[in-house]
């Protein structure tokens, strides 16, 4: 990505390269081995902008779109996304009527969920498309194997009334980011057992079977079944960094402009608590992003950015709206661009480097970038 071709920065931007998203979807489709691809765009497209990312994914060959919340799915429909959408989180009393009116598929892993979806179907006069979820070892949503037969029988009874149509059976892997972990094999065995039980109960014809997330799509061929559900990999971030980047291209570059540049004397304390003290006379640059924008306070005196042609470590504590960097004697002016992280093309840190430095995962970095930072989408067509 050529940073000179994008719109000028205001105080900051998260630049999202949609060409990178297209590349990643194509790469993931190759790994899917013929299985359908559901592009997961929950949490505003992992902080990248759900609507433009969803459009790009569908244009690149994604057959379906996935969200966590029903409200996220409704927003995509209202933005003109016509591809099939599955939303998998709703709570008792949420009344998913609007989801059914917009032909959004829903997940159910408990009897109450079947009942509430069926009630919404009766109110709206629409047949709800439902993916039944089995808990294969994640211990989150979904029916345990002991409860699975009862869920199937209840869903079949409601289907016979015409209120729902069972269109999928699914689950989620707990340890796919470590493909060598034996938990993966155990979960797939439980999933296969649940599928056999469903087949004997009469739930099989035309049902989409899916369990693979990004990591499983790339590393566990046995997990691909009828459809894969990559999320983080769509945005070019490795779901299993110990195993490499898989040829993925990071889509987000976070940039800002220096709001202040000034010389300070040796011994000057910087930011709250003076946890950084200038060892000699130096130039400080102020970057107008802080923990309110997702620059984690834990990055104080640790994270690096690219400024004035070199990497610079954050000097002192990250504040709510800004942080400082020590520029030494290098020339800089207010308004000069700083790259916080990106694909690394210009020597800037990558999101993976930030995550490693903070002891977290890239998912947390990109989804924490706040609403005060505009998303600028480039590379679209």
Tab-separated table of C-alpha atoms in Angstrom:
chain	number	residue	atom	x	y	z
A	1	UNK	CA	0.000	0.000	0.000
A	2	UNK	CA	1.368	3.419	-0.973
A	3	UNK	CA	0.532	5.770	1.901
A	4	UNK	CA	0.970	8.765	-0.420
A	5	UNK	CA	-2.091	7.852	-2.485
A	6	UNK	CA	-4.677	7.883	0.304
A	7	UNK	CA	-6.637	10.886	1.613
A	8	UNK	CA	-4.711	13.182	3.977
A	9	UNK	CA	-4.885	12.438	7.677
A	10	UNK	CA	-6.945	14.662	9.953
A	11	UNK	CA	-5.621	13.865	13.423
A	12	UNK	CA	-5.605	10.101	12.815
A	13	UNK	CA	-6.934	7.390	10.510
A	14	UNK	CA	-7.264	3.651	10.406
A	15	UNK	CA	-6.618	2.928	6.735
A	16	UNK	CA	-8.182	-0.322	5.599
A	17	UNK	CA	-6.845	-1.830	2.400
A	18	UNK	CA	-9.750	-3.655	0.757
A	19	UNK	CA	-7.393	-5.132	-1.835
A	20	UNK	CA	-5.729	-6.944	1.067
A	21	UNK	CA	-9.137	-8.220	2.192
A	22	UNK	CA	-9.806	-9.556	-1.322
A	23	UNK	CA	-6.411	-11.268	-1.333
A	24	UNK	CA	-7.086	-12.869	2.045
A	25	UNK	CA	-10.544	-14.125	1.057
A	26	UNK	CA	-9.128	-15.691	-2.107
A	27	UNK	CA	-6.336	-17.350	-0.142
A	28	UNK	CA	-8.774	-18.692	2.448
A	29	UNK	CA	-11.084	-19.998	-0.267
A	30	UNK	CA	-8.179	-21.992	-1.658
A	31	UNK	CA	-7.517	-23.497	1.765
A	32	UNK	CA	-11.213	-24.291	2.195
A	33	UNK	CA	-10.879	-27.023	-0.436
A	34	UNK	CA	-14.320	-26.552	-1.956
A	35	UNK	CA	-16.186	-25.790	1.256
A	36	UNK	CA	-18.288	-22.627	1.279
A	37	UNK	CA	-16.765	-19.584	2.961
A	38	UNK	CA	-18.627	-17.515	5.523
A	39	UNK	CA	-16.845	-14.212	6.131
A	40	UNK	CA	-17.191	-13.194	9.773
A	41	UNK	CA	-17.584	-9.423	10.179
A	42	UNK	CA	-18.699	-9.183	13.809
A	43	UNK	CA	-17.480	-6.310	16.023
A	44	UNK	CA	-17.673	-3.890	13.076
A	45	UNK	CA	-15.548	-6.137	10.928
A	46	UNK	CA	-12.999	-6.645	13.715
A	47	UNK	CA	-12.677	-2.866	13.827
A	48	UNK	CA	-12.178	-2.538	10.062
A	49	UNK	CA	-15.727	-1.471	9.094
A	50	UNK	CA	-18.305	-4.228	8.684
A	51	UNK	CA	-20.208	-2.921	5.667
A	52	UNK	CA	-17.314	-2.238	3.251
A	53	UNK	CA	-15.554	-5.406	4.383
A	54	UNK	CA	-18.697	-7.514	3.889
A	55	UNK	CA	-19.219	-6.088	0.408
A	56	UNK	CA	-15.598	-6.801	-0.466
A	57	UNK	CA	-15.787	-10.359	0.868
A	58	UNK	CA	-18.922	-11.173	-1.124
A	59	UNK	CA	-17.357	-9.704	-4.279
A	60	UNK	CA	-14.257	-11.823	-3.617
A	61	UNK	CA	-16.289	-15.034	-3.433
A	62	UNK	CA	-17.574	-15.393	0.134
A	63	UNK	CA	-20.904	-17.228	-0.039
A	64	UNK	CA	-22.184	-16.050	3.345
A	65	UNK	CA	-21.623	-13.496	6.074
A	66	UNK	CA	-21.464	-14.141	9.810
A	67	UNK	CA	-22.057	-11.827	12.769
A	68	UNK	CA	-22.267	-12.306	16.497
A	69	UNK	CA	-25.212	-10.030	17.278
A	70	UNK	CA	-28.579	-9.803	15.578
A	71	UNK	CA	-28.234	-6.012	15.509
A	72	UNK	CA	-24.999	-6.368	13.539
A	73	UNK	CA	-26.751	-8.533	10.960
A	74	UNK	CA	-29.675	-6.106	10.662
A	75	UNK	CA	-27.258	-3.232	10.033
A	76	UNK	CA	-25.690	-5.180	7.171
A	77	UNK	CA	-29.081	-5.883	5.605
A	78	UNK	CA	-30.055	-2.248	5.941
A	79	UNK	CA	-26.813	-1.314	4.170
A	80	UNK	CA	-27.792	-3.449	1.190
A	81	UNK	CA	-25.902	-6.694	1.871
A	82	UNK	CA	-28.037	-9.406	0.233
A	83	UNK	CA	-25.885	-12.501	0.853
A	84	UNK	CA	-27.101	-15.022	3.440
A	85	UNK	CA	-26.269	-13.841	6.961
A	86	UNK	CA	-26.060	-15.875	10.156
A	87	UNK	CA	-26.220	-14.204	13.593
A	88	UNK	CA	-25.445	-16.429	16.556
A	89	UNK	CA	-26.011	-14.428	19.732
A	90	UNK	CA	-29.333	-13.278	21.086
A	91	UNK	CA	-30.721	-13.336	24.604
A	92	UNK	CA	-34.094	-14.243	26.124
A	93	UNK	CA	-36.668	-11.549	25.467
A	94	UNK	CA	-34.768	-10.031	22.554
A	95	UNK	CA	-37.583	-10.883	20.097
A	96	UNK	CA	-35.705	-11.544	16.843
A	97	UNK	CA	-38.669	-10.482	14.701
A	98	UNK	CA	-36.692	-7.933	12.704
A	99	UNK	CA	-34.063	-10.531	11.907
A	100	UNK	CA	-36.704	-12.785	10.383
A	101	UNK	CA	-38.199	-9.929	8.382
A	102	UNK	CA	-34.748	-9.405	6.867
A	103	UNK	CA	-34.145	-13.106	6.160
A	104	UNK	CA	-31.337	-13.396	8.702
A	105	UNK	CA	-30.519	-16.910	9.867
A	106	UNK	CA	-30.239	-17.522	13.611
A	107	UNK	CA	-28.443	-19.939	15.884
A	108	UNK	CA	-30.117	-21.978	18.612
A	109	UNK	CA	-28.347	-24.139	21.144
A	110	UNK	CA	-31.055	-24.379	23.799
A	111	UNK	CA	-34.785	-25.106	23.969
A	112	UNK	CA	-35.676	-21.535	24.974
A	113	UNK	CA	-33.955	-20.220	21.838
A	114	UNK	CA	-35.991	-22.528	19.613
A	115	UNK	CA	-39.161	-21.351	21.340
A	116	UNK	CA	-38.352	-17.645	21.004
A	117	UNK	CA	-37.400	-17.994	17.350
A	118	UNK	CA	-40.599	-19.946	16.689
A	119	UNK	CA	-42.661	-17.268	18.443
A	120	UNK	CA	-41.067	-14.608	16.257
A	121	UNK	CA	-41.830	-16.707	13.189
A	122	UNK	CA	-45.486	-16.903	14.133
A	123	UNK	CA	-45.663	-13.163	14.778
A	124	UNK	CA	-44.036	-12.285	11.464
A	125	UNK	CA	-45.536	-15.049	9.344
A	126	UNK	CA	-42.058	-16.101	8.222
A	127	UNK	CA	-40.233	-19.385	8.501
A	128	UNK	CA	-37.009	-18.907	10.451
A	129	UNK	CA	-33.822	-20.503	9.190
A	130	UNK	CA	-31.976	-21.964	12.153
A	131	UNK	CA	-28.498	-23.393	12.711
A	132	UNK	CA	-28.489	-25.758	15.684
A	133	UNK	CA	-25.372	-25.437	17.832
A	134	UNK	CA	-23.741	-28.309	19.666
A	135	UNK	CA	-21.159	-27.729	22.397
A	136	UNK	CA	-18.255	-29.995	21.443
A	137	UNK	CA	-15.923	-28.814	24.194
A	138	UNK	CA	-15.790	-25.015	24.162
A	139	UNK	CA	-18.280	-24.846	27.070
A	140	UNK	CA	-19.930	-21.694	25.778
A	141	UNK	CA	-23.195	-21.677	23.813
A	142	UNK	CA	-24.670	-24.853	22.404
A	143	UNK	CA	-26.243	-28.046	23.656
A	144	UNK	CA	-23.948	-30.583	25.278
A	145	UNK	CA	-23.946	-34.030	23.765
A	146	UNK	CA	-26.248	-35.176	26.588
A	147	UNK	CA	-28.770	-32.434	25.748
A	148	UNK	CA	-28.330	-32.673	21.973
A	149	UNK	CA	-31.056	-35.301	21.279
A	150	UNK	CA	-33.662	-33.238	23.147
A	151	UNK	CA	-32.694	-30.105	21.206
A	152	UNK	CA	-32.978	-32.005	17.935
A	153	UNK	CA	-36.388	-33.440	18.780
A	154	UNK	CA	-37.726	-30.066	19.877
A	155	UNK	CA	-36.395	-28.375	16.739
A	156	UNK	CA	-37.897	-31.091	14.537
A	157	UNK	CA	-41.296	-30.708	16.202
A	158	UNK	CA	-41.263	-26.938	15.633
A	159	UNK	CA	-40.043	-27.483	12.076
A	160	UNK	CA	-43.015	-29.766	11.458
A	161	UNK	CA	-45.274	-26.840	12.370
A	162	UNK	CA	-43.564	-24.746	9.685
A	163	UNK	CA	-42.170	-22.148	12.094
A	164	UNK	CA	-38.495	-22.973	11.556
A	165	UNK	CA	-36.305	-24.674	8.975
A	166	UNK	CA	-33.157	-26.370	10.240
A	167	UNK	CA	-30.485	-25.185	7.808
A	168	UNK	CA	-27.245	-25.800	9.711
A	169	UNK	CA	-25.479	-27.705	12.475
A	170	UNK	CA	-22.419	-26.096	13.925
A	171	UNK	CA	-19.914	-25.768	16.731
A	172	UNK	CA	-16.717	-23.907	17.593
A	173	UNK	CA	-13.158	-25.060	18.246
A	174	UNK	CA	-11.344	-24.026	21.412
A	175	UNK	CA	-7.734	-24.729	20.437
A	176	UNK	CA	-7.491	-24.422	16.653
A	177	UNK	CA	-4.749	-21.800	17.015
A	178	UNK	CA	-2.565	-24.670	18.231
A	179	UNK	CA	-3.394	-27.269	15.556
A	180	UNK	CA	-1.265	-29.918	17.244
A	181	UNK	CA	-3.440	-29.742	20.379
A	182	UNK	CA	-5.308	-33.057	20.963
A	183	UNK	CA	-8.399	-31.087	22.024
A	184	UNK	CA	-9.060	-30.383	18.339
A	185	UNK	CA	-9.281	-34.065	17.484
A	186	UNK	CA	-11.542	-34.710	20.478
A	187	UNK	CA	-13.879	-31.875	19.492
A	188	UNK	CA	-14.118	-33.102	15.908
A	189	UNK	CA	-14.953	-36.574	17.206
A	190	UNK	CA	-17.776	-35.112	19.324
A	191	UNK	CA	-18.996	-33.089	16.343
A	192	UNK	CA	-19.061	-36.205	14.173
A	193	UNK	CA	-21.019	-38.012	16.877
A	194	UNK	CA	-23.514	-35.155	17.045
A	195	UNK	CA	-23.899	-35.274	13.263
A	196	UNK	CA	-24.594	-39.026	13.383
A	197	UNK	CA	-27.238	-38.476	16.064
A	198	UNK	CA	-28.798	-35.733	13.938
A	199	UNK	CA	-28.793	-37.963	10.887
A	200	UNK	CA	-30.582	-40.751	12.764
A	201	UNK	CA	-33.130	-38.217	14.040
A	202	UNK	CA	-33.812	-37.104	10.476
A	203	UNK	CA	-31.798	-33.874	10.397
A	204	UNK	CA	-29.342	-34.243	7.553
A	205	UNK	CA	-30.615	-33.402	4.073
A	206	UNK	CA	-29.387	-29.979	2.950
A	207	UNK	CA	-28.027	-29.038	6.361
A	208	UNK	CA	-24.767	-27.070	6.356
A	209	UNK	CA	-22.176	-28.524	8.750
A	210	UNK	CA	-19.565	-26.050	10.024
A	211	UNK	CA	-17.015	-25.781	12.808
A	212	UNK	CA	-13.833	-24.294	11.281
A	213	UNK	CA	-12.666	-20.817	12.291
A	214	UNK	CA	-9.689	-19.026	10.701
A	215	UNK	CA	-7.059	-21.267	12.254
A	216	UNK	CA	-8.890	-24.480	11.377
A	217	UNK	CA	-9.482	-23.261	7.821
A	218	UNK	CA	-5.725	-22.864	7.394
A	219	UNK	CA	-4.397	-25.816	9.386
A	220	UNK	CA	-7.062	-28.506	9.988
A	221	UNK	CA	-8.446	-29.973	6.746
A	222	UNK	CA	-10.647	-32.413	8.697
A	223	UNK	CA	-12.545	-29.467	10.199
A	224	UNK	CA	-13.738	-27.907	6.945
A	225	UNK	CA	-16.944	-29.933	6.383
A	226	UNK	CA	-19.453	-27.970	4.245
A	227	UNK	CA	-18.414	-24.450	5.248
A	228	UNK	CA	-15.616	-22.558	6.980
A	229	UNK	CA	-16.023	-19.372	9.041
A	230	UNK	CA	-12.806	-17.329	8.932
A	231	UNK	CA	-12.729	-14.102	10.893
A	232	UNK	CA	-9.354	-12.644	11.878
A	233	UNK	CA	-7.611	-14.096	8.817
A	234	UNK	CA	-9.867	-12.077	6.499
A	235	UNK	CA	-8.198	-8.983	7.927
A	236	UNK	CA	-4.727	-10.378	7.235
A	237	UNK	CA	-3.788	-11.274	10.795
A	238	UNK	CA	-2.541	-14.757	11.531
A	239	UNK	CA	-4.841	-16.874	13.714
A	240	UNK	CA	-1.865	-19.065	14.662
A	241	UNK	CA	1.184	-16.763	14.677
A	242	UNK	CA	3.544	-19.472	15.898
A	243	UNK	CA	2.880	-21.210	12.590
A	244	UNK	CA	3.526	-18.178	10.395
A	245	UNK	CA	1.461	-15.630	8.503
A	246	UNK	CA	0.157	-18.092	5.860
A	247	UNK	CA	0.605	-15.454	3.140
A	248	UNK	CA	-2.085	-13.233	4.633
A	249	UNK	CA	-1.898	-9.486	4.056
A	250	UNK	CA	-2.698	-7.162	7.025
A	251	UNK	CA	-5.457	-4.782	5.969
A	252	UNK	CA	-5.232	-2.060	8.632
A	253	UNK	CA	-2.633	0.684	8.927
A	254	UNK	CA	-3.115	3.002	11.903
A	255	UNK	CA	-1.677	6.480	11.355
A	256	UNK	CA	-1.738	9.847	13.106
A	257	UNK	CA	-0.209	13.284	12.726
A	258	UNK	CA	2.001	14.909	15.315
A	259	UNK	CA	-0.017	17.502	17.184
A	260	UNK	CA	2.998	19.074	18.863
A	261	UNK	CA	6.784	19.050	18.521
A	262	UNK	CA	9.058	20.747	21.044
A	263	UNK	CA	12.499	20.672	22.636
A	264	UNK	CA	12.845	19.830	26.302
A	265	UNK	CA	15.862	19.993	28.579
A	266	UNK	CA	17.765	17.088	30.064
A	267	UNK	CA	15.922	15.788	33.101
A	268	UNK	CA	12.453	16.755	31.833
A	269	UNK	CA	9.749	14.370	33.010
A	270	UNK	CA	7.290	13.193	30.384
A	271	UNK	CA	3.577	12.490	30.883
A	272	UNK	CA	1.782	11.363	34.054
A	273	UNK	CA	3.982	10.090	36.838
A	274	UNK	CA	7.187	11.008	34.993
A	275	UNK	CA	7.844	7.340	34.240
A	276	UNK	CA	10.041	8.611	31.392
A	277	UNK	CA	12.719	11.246	31.999
A	278	UNK	CA	14.775	12.751	29.180
A	279	UNK	CA	18.421	11.764	29.631
A	280	UNK	CA	19.559	14.772	27.607
A	281	UNK	CA	18.059	17.683	25.723
A	282	UNK	CA	15.740	16.160	23.157
A	283	UNK	CA	12.763	16.698	20.874
A	284	UNK	CA	9.400	15.290	21.897
A	285	UNK	CA	6.568	14.583	19.483
A	286	UNK	CA	2.983	14.311	20.689
A	287	UNK	CA	0.731	11.758	18.959
A	288	UNK	CA	-2.993	12.584	19.391
A	289	UNK	CA	-4.211	9.075	20.181
A	290	UNK	CA	-4.621	7.500	23.595
A	291	UNK	CA	-6.342	4.778	25.539
A	292	UNK	CA	-9.747	6.244	24.635
A	293	UNK	CA	-8.826	5.342	21.057
A	294	UNK	CA	-7.576	1.852	21.852
A	295	UNK	CA	-3.881	2.581	22.443
A	296	UNK	CA	-3.577	0.489	25.552
A	297	UNK	CA	-2.079	2.076	28.628
A	298	UNK	CA	-0.025	-1.089	29.086
A	299	UNK	CA	1.937	0.051	26.030
A	300	UNK	CA	3.465	2.933	27.989
A	301	UNK	CA	7.272	2.939	27.545
A	302	UNK	CA	6.948	-0.283	25.523
A	303	UNK	CA	5.205	0.033	22.163
A	304	UNK	CA	7.021	1.385	19.123
A	305	UNK	CA	5.793	3.542	16.247
A	306	UNK	CA	7.421	4.800	13.052
A	307	UNK	CA	8.140	8.542	13.038
A	308	UNK	CA	10.696	10.752	11.283
A	309	UNK	CA	12.096	7.756	9.438
A	310	UNK	CA	12.804	5.595	12.475
A	311	UNK	CA	11.060	3.507	15.062
A	312	UNK	CA	10.393	5.318	18.328
A	313	UNK	CA	9.242	3.871	21.611
A	314	UNK	CA	6.352	5.524	23.438
A	315	UNK	CA	7.928	7.846	26.023
A	316	UNK	CA	6.038	7.833	29.300
A	317	UNK	CA	2.469	6.889	30.021
A	318	UNK	CA	-0.202	6.667	27.367
A	319	UNK	CA	-2.870	9.252	28.243
A	320	UNK	CA	-6.545	9.227	27.354
A	321	UNK	CA	-6.068	11.268	24.181
A	322	UNK	CA	-2.329	11.351	23.426
A	323	UNK	CA	1.136	9.987	24.038
A	324	UNK	CA	4.685	11.220	23.555
A	325	UNK	CA	7.625	9.881	21.558
A	326	UNK	CA	11.280	10.870	21.911
A	327	UNK	CA	12.606	12.051	18.546
A	328	UNK	CA	16.118	12.814	19.766
A	329	UNK	CA	17.716	15.379	17.479
A	330	UNK	CA	15.881	14.269	14.341
A	331	UNK	CA	13.881	16.983	12.573
A	332	UNK	CA	10.088	16.851	12.755
A	333	UNK	CA	7.174	19.236	12.439
A	334	UNK	CA	3.604	19.321	13.716
A	335	UNK	CA	1.479	17.535	11.143
A	336	UNK	CA	4.138	14.957	10.244
A	337	UNK	CA	2.723	11.463	9.863
A	338	UNK	CA	3.339	8.709	12.389
A	339	UNK	CA	2.560	5.080	11.565
A	340	UNK	CA	1.566	3.192	14.674
A	341	UNK	CA	1.233	-0.206	13.017
A	342	UNK	CA	0.624	-1.633	9.569
A	343	UNK	CA	1.776	-4.423	7.264
A	344	UNK	CA	5.421	-3.477	7.829
A	345	UNK	CA	6.067	-2.207	4.306
A	346	UNK	CA	7.727	0.999	5.505
A	347	UNK	CA	9.507	-0.451	8.516
A	348	UNK	CA	6.618	0.266	10.877
A	349	UNK	CA	5.639	-2.189	13.609
A	350	UNK	CA	2.994	-4.740	12.726
A	351	UNK	CA	-0.141	-5.413	14.713
A	352	UNK	CA	1.364	-8.794	15.608
A	353	UNK	CA	4.406	-7.056	17.090
A	354	UNK	CA	2.158	-4.864	19.218
A	355	UNK	CA	0.207	-7.903	20.387
A	356	UNK	CA	3.384	-9.791	21.257
A	357	UNK	CA	4.750	-6.803	23.158
A	358	UNK	CA	1.530	-6.470	25.159
A	359	UNK	CA	1.065	-10.185	25.775
A	360	UNK	CA	-2.256	-10.254	23.966
A	361	UNK	CA	-3.658	-11.167	20.542
A	362	UNK	CA	-4.119	-9.100	17.399
A	363	UNK	CA	-7.909	-9.426	17.717
A	364	UNK	CA	-7.801	-7.204	20.805
A	365	UNK	CA	-5.590	-4.585	19.153
A	366	UNK	CA	-7.755	-3.966	16.081
A	367	UNK	CA	-11.138	-4.240	17.784
A	368	UNK	CA	-10.120	-1.704	20.432
A	369	UNK	CA	-9.448	1.093	17.937
A	370	UNK	CA	-12.193	3.499	18.943
A	371	UNK	CA	-14.866	5.391	17.092
A	372	UNK	CA	-12.955	8.690	17.225
A	373	UNK	CA	-10.571	7.240	14.636
A	374	UNK	CA	-12.181	7.340	11.185
A	375	UNK	CA	-11.851	4.252	9.002
A	376	UNK	CA	-10.669	5.128	5.516
A	377	UNK	CA	-11.213	2.350	2.990
A	378	UNK	CA	-8.838	2.196	0.065
A	379	UNK	CA	-8.193	-0.336	-2.682
A	380	UNK	CA	-11.898	-0.837	-3.376
A	381	UNK	CA	-13.387	-1.442	-6.776
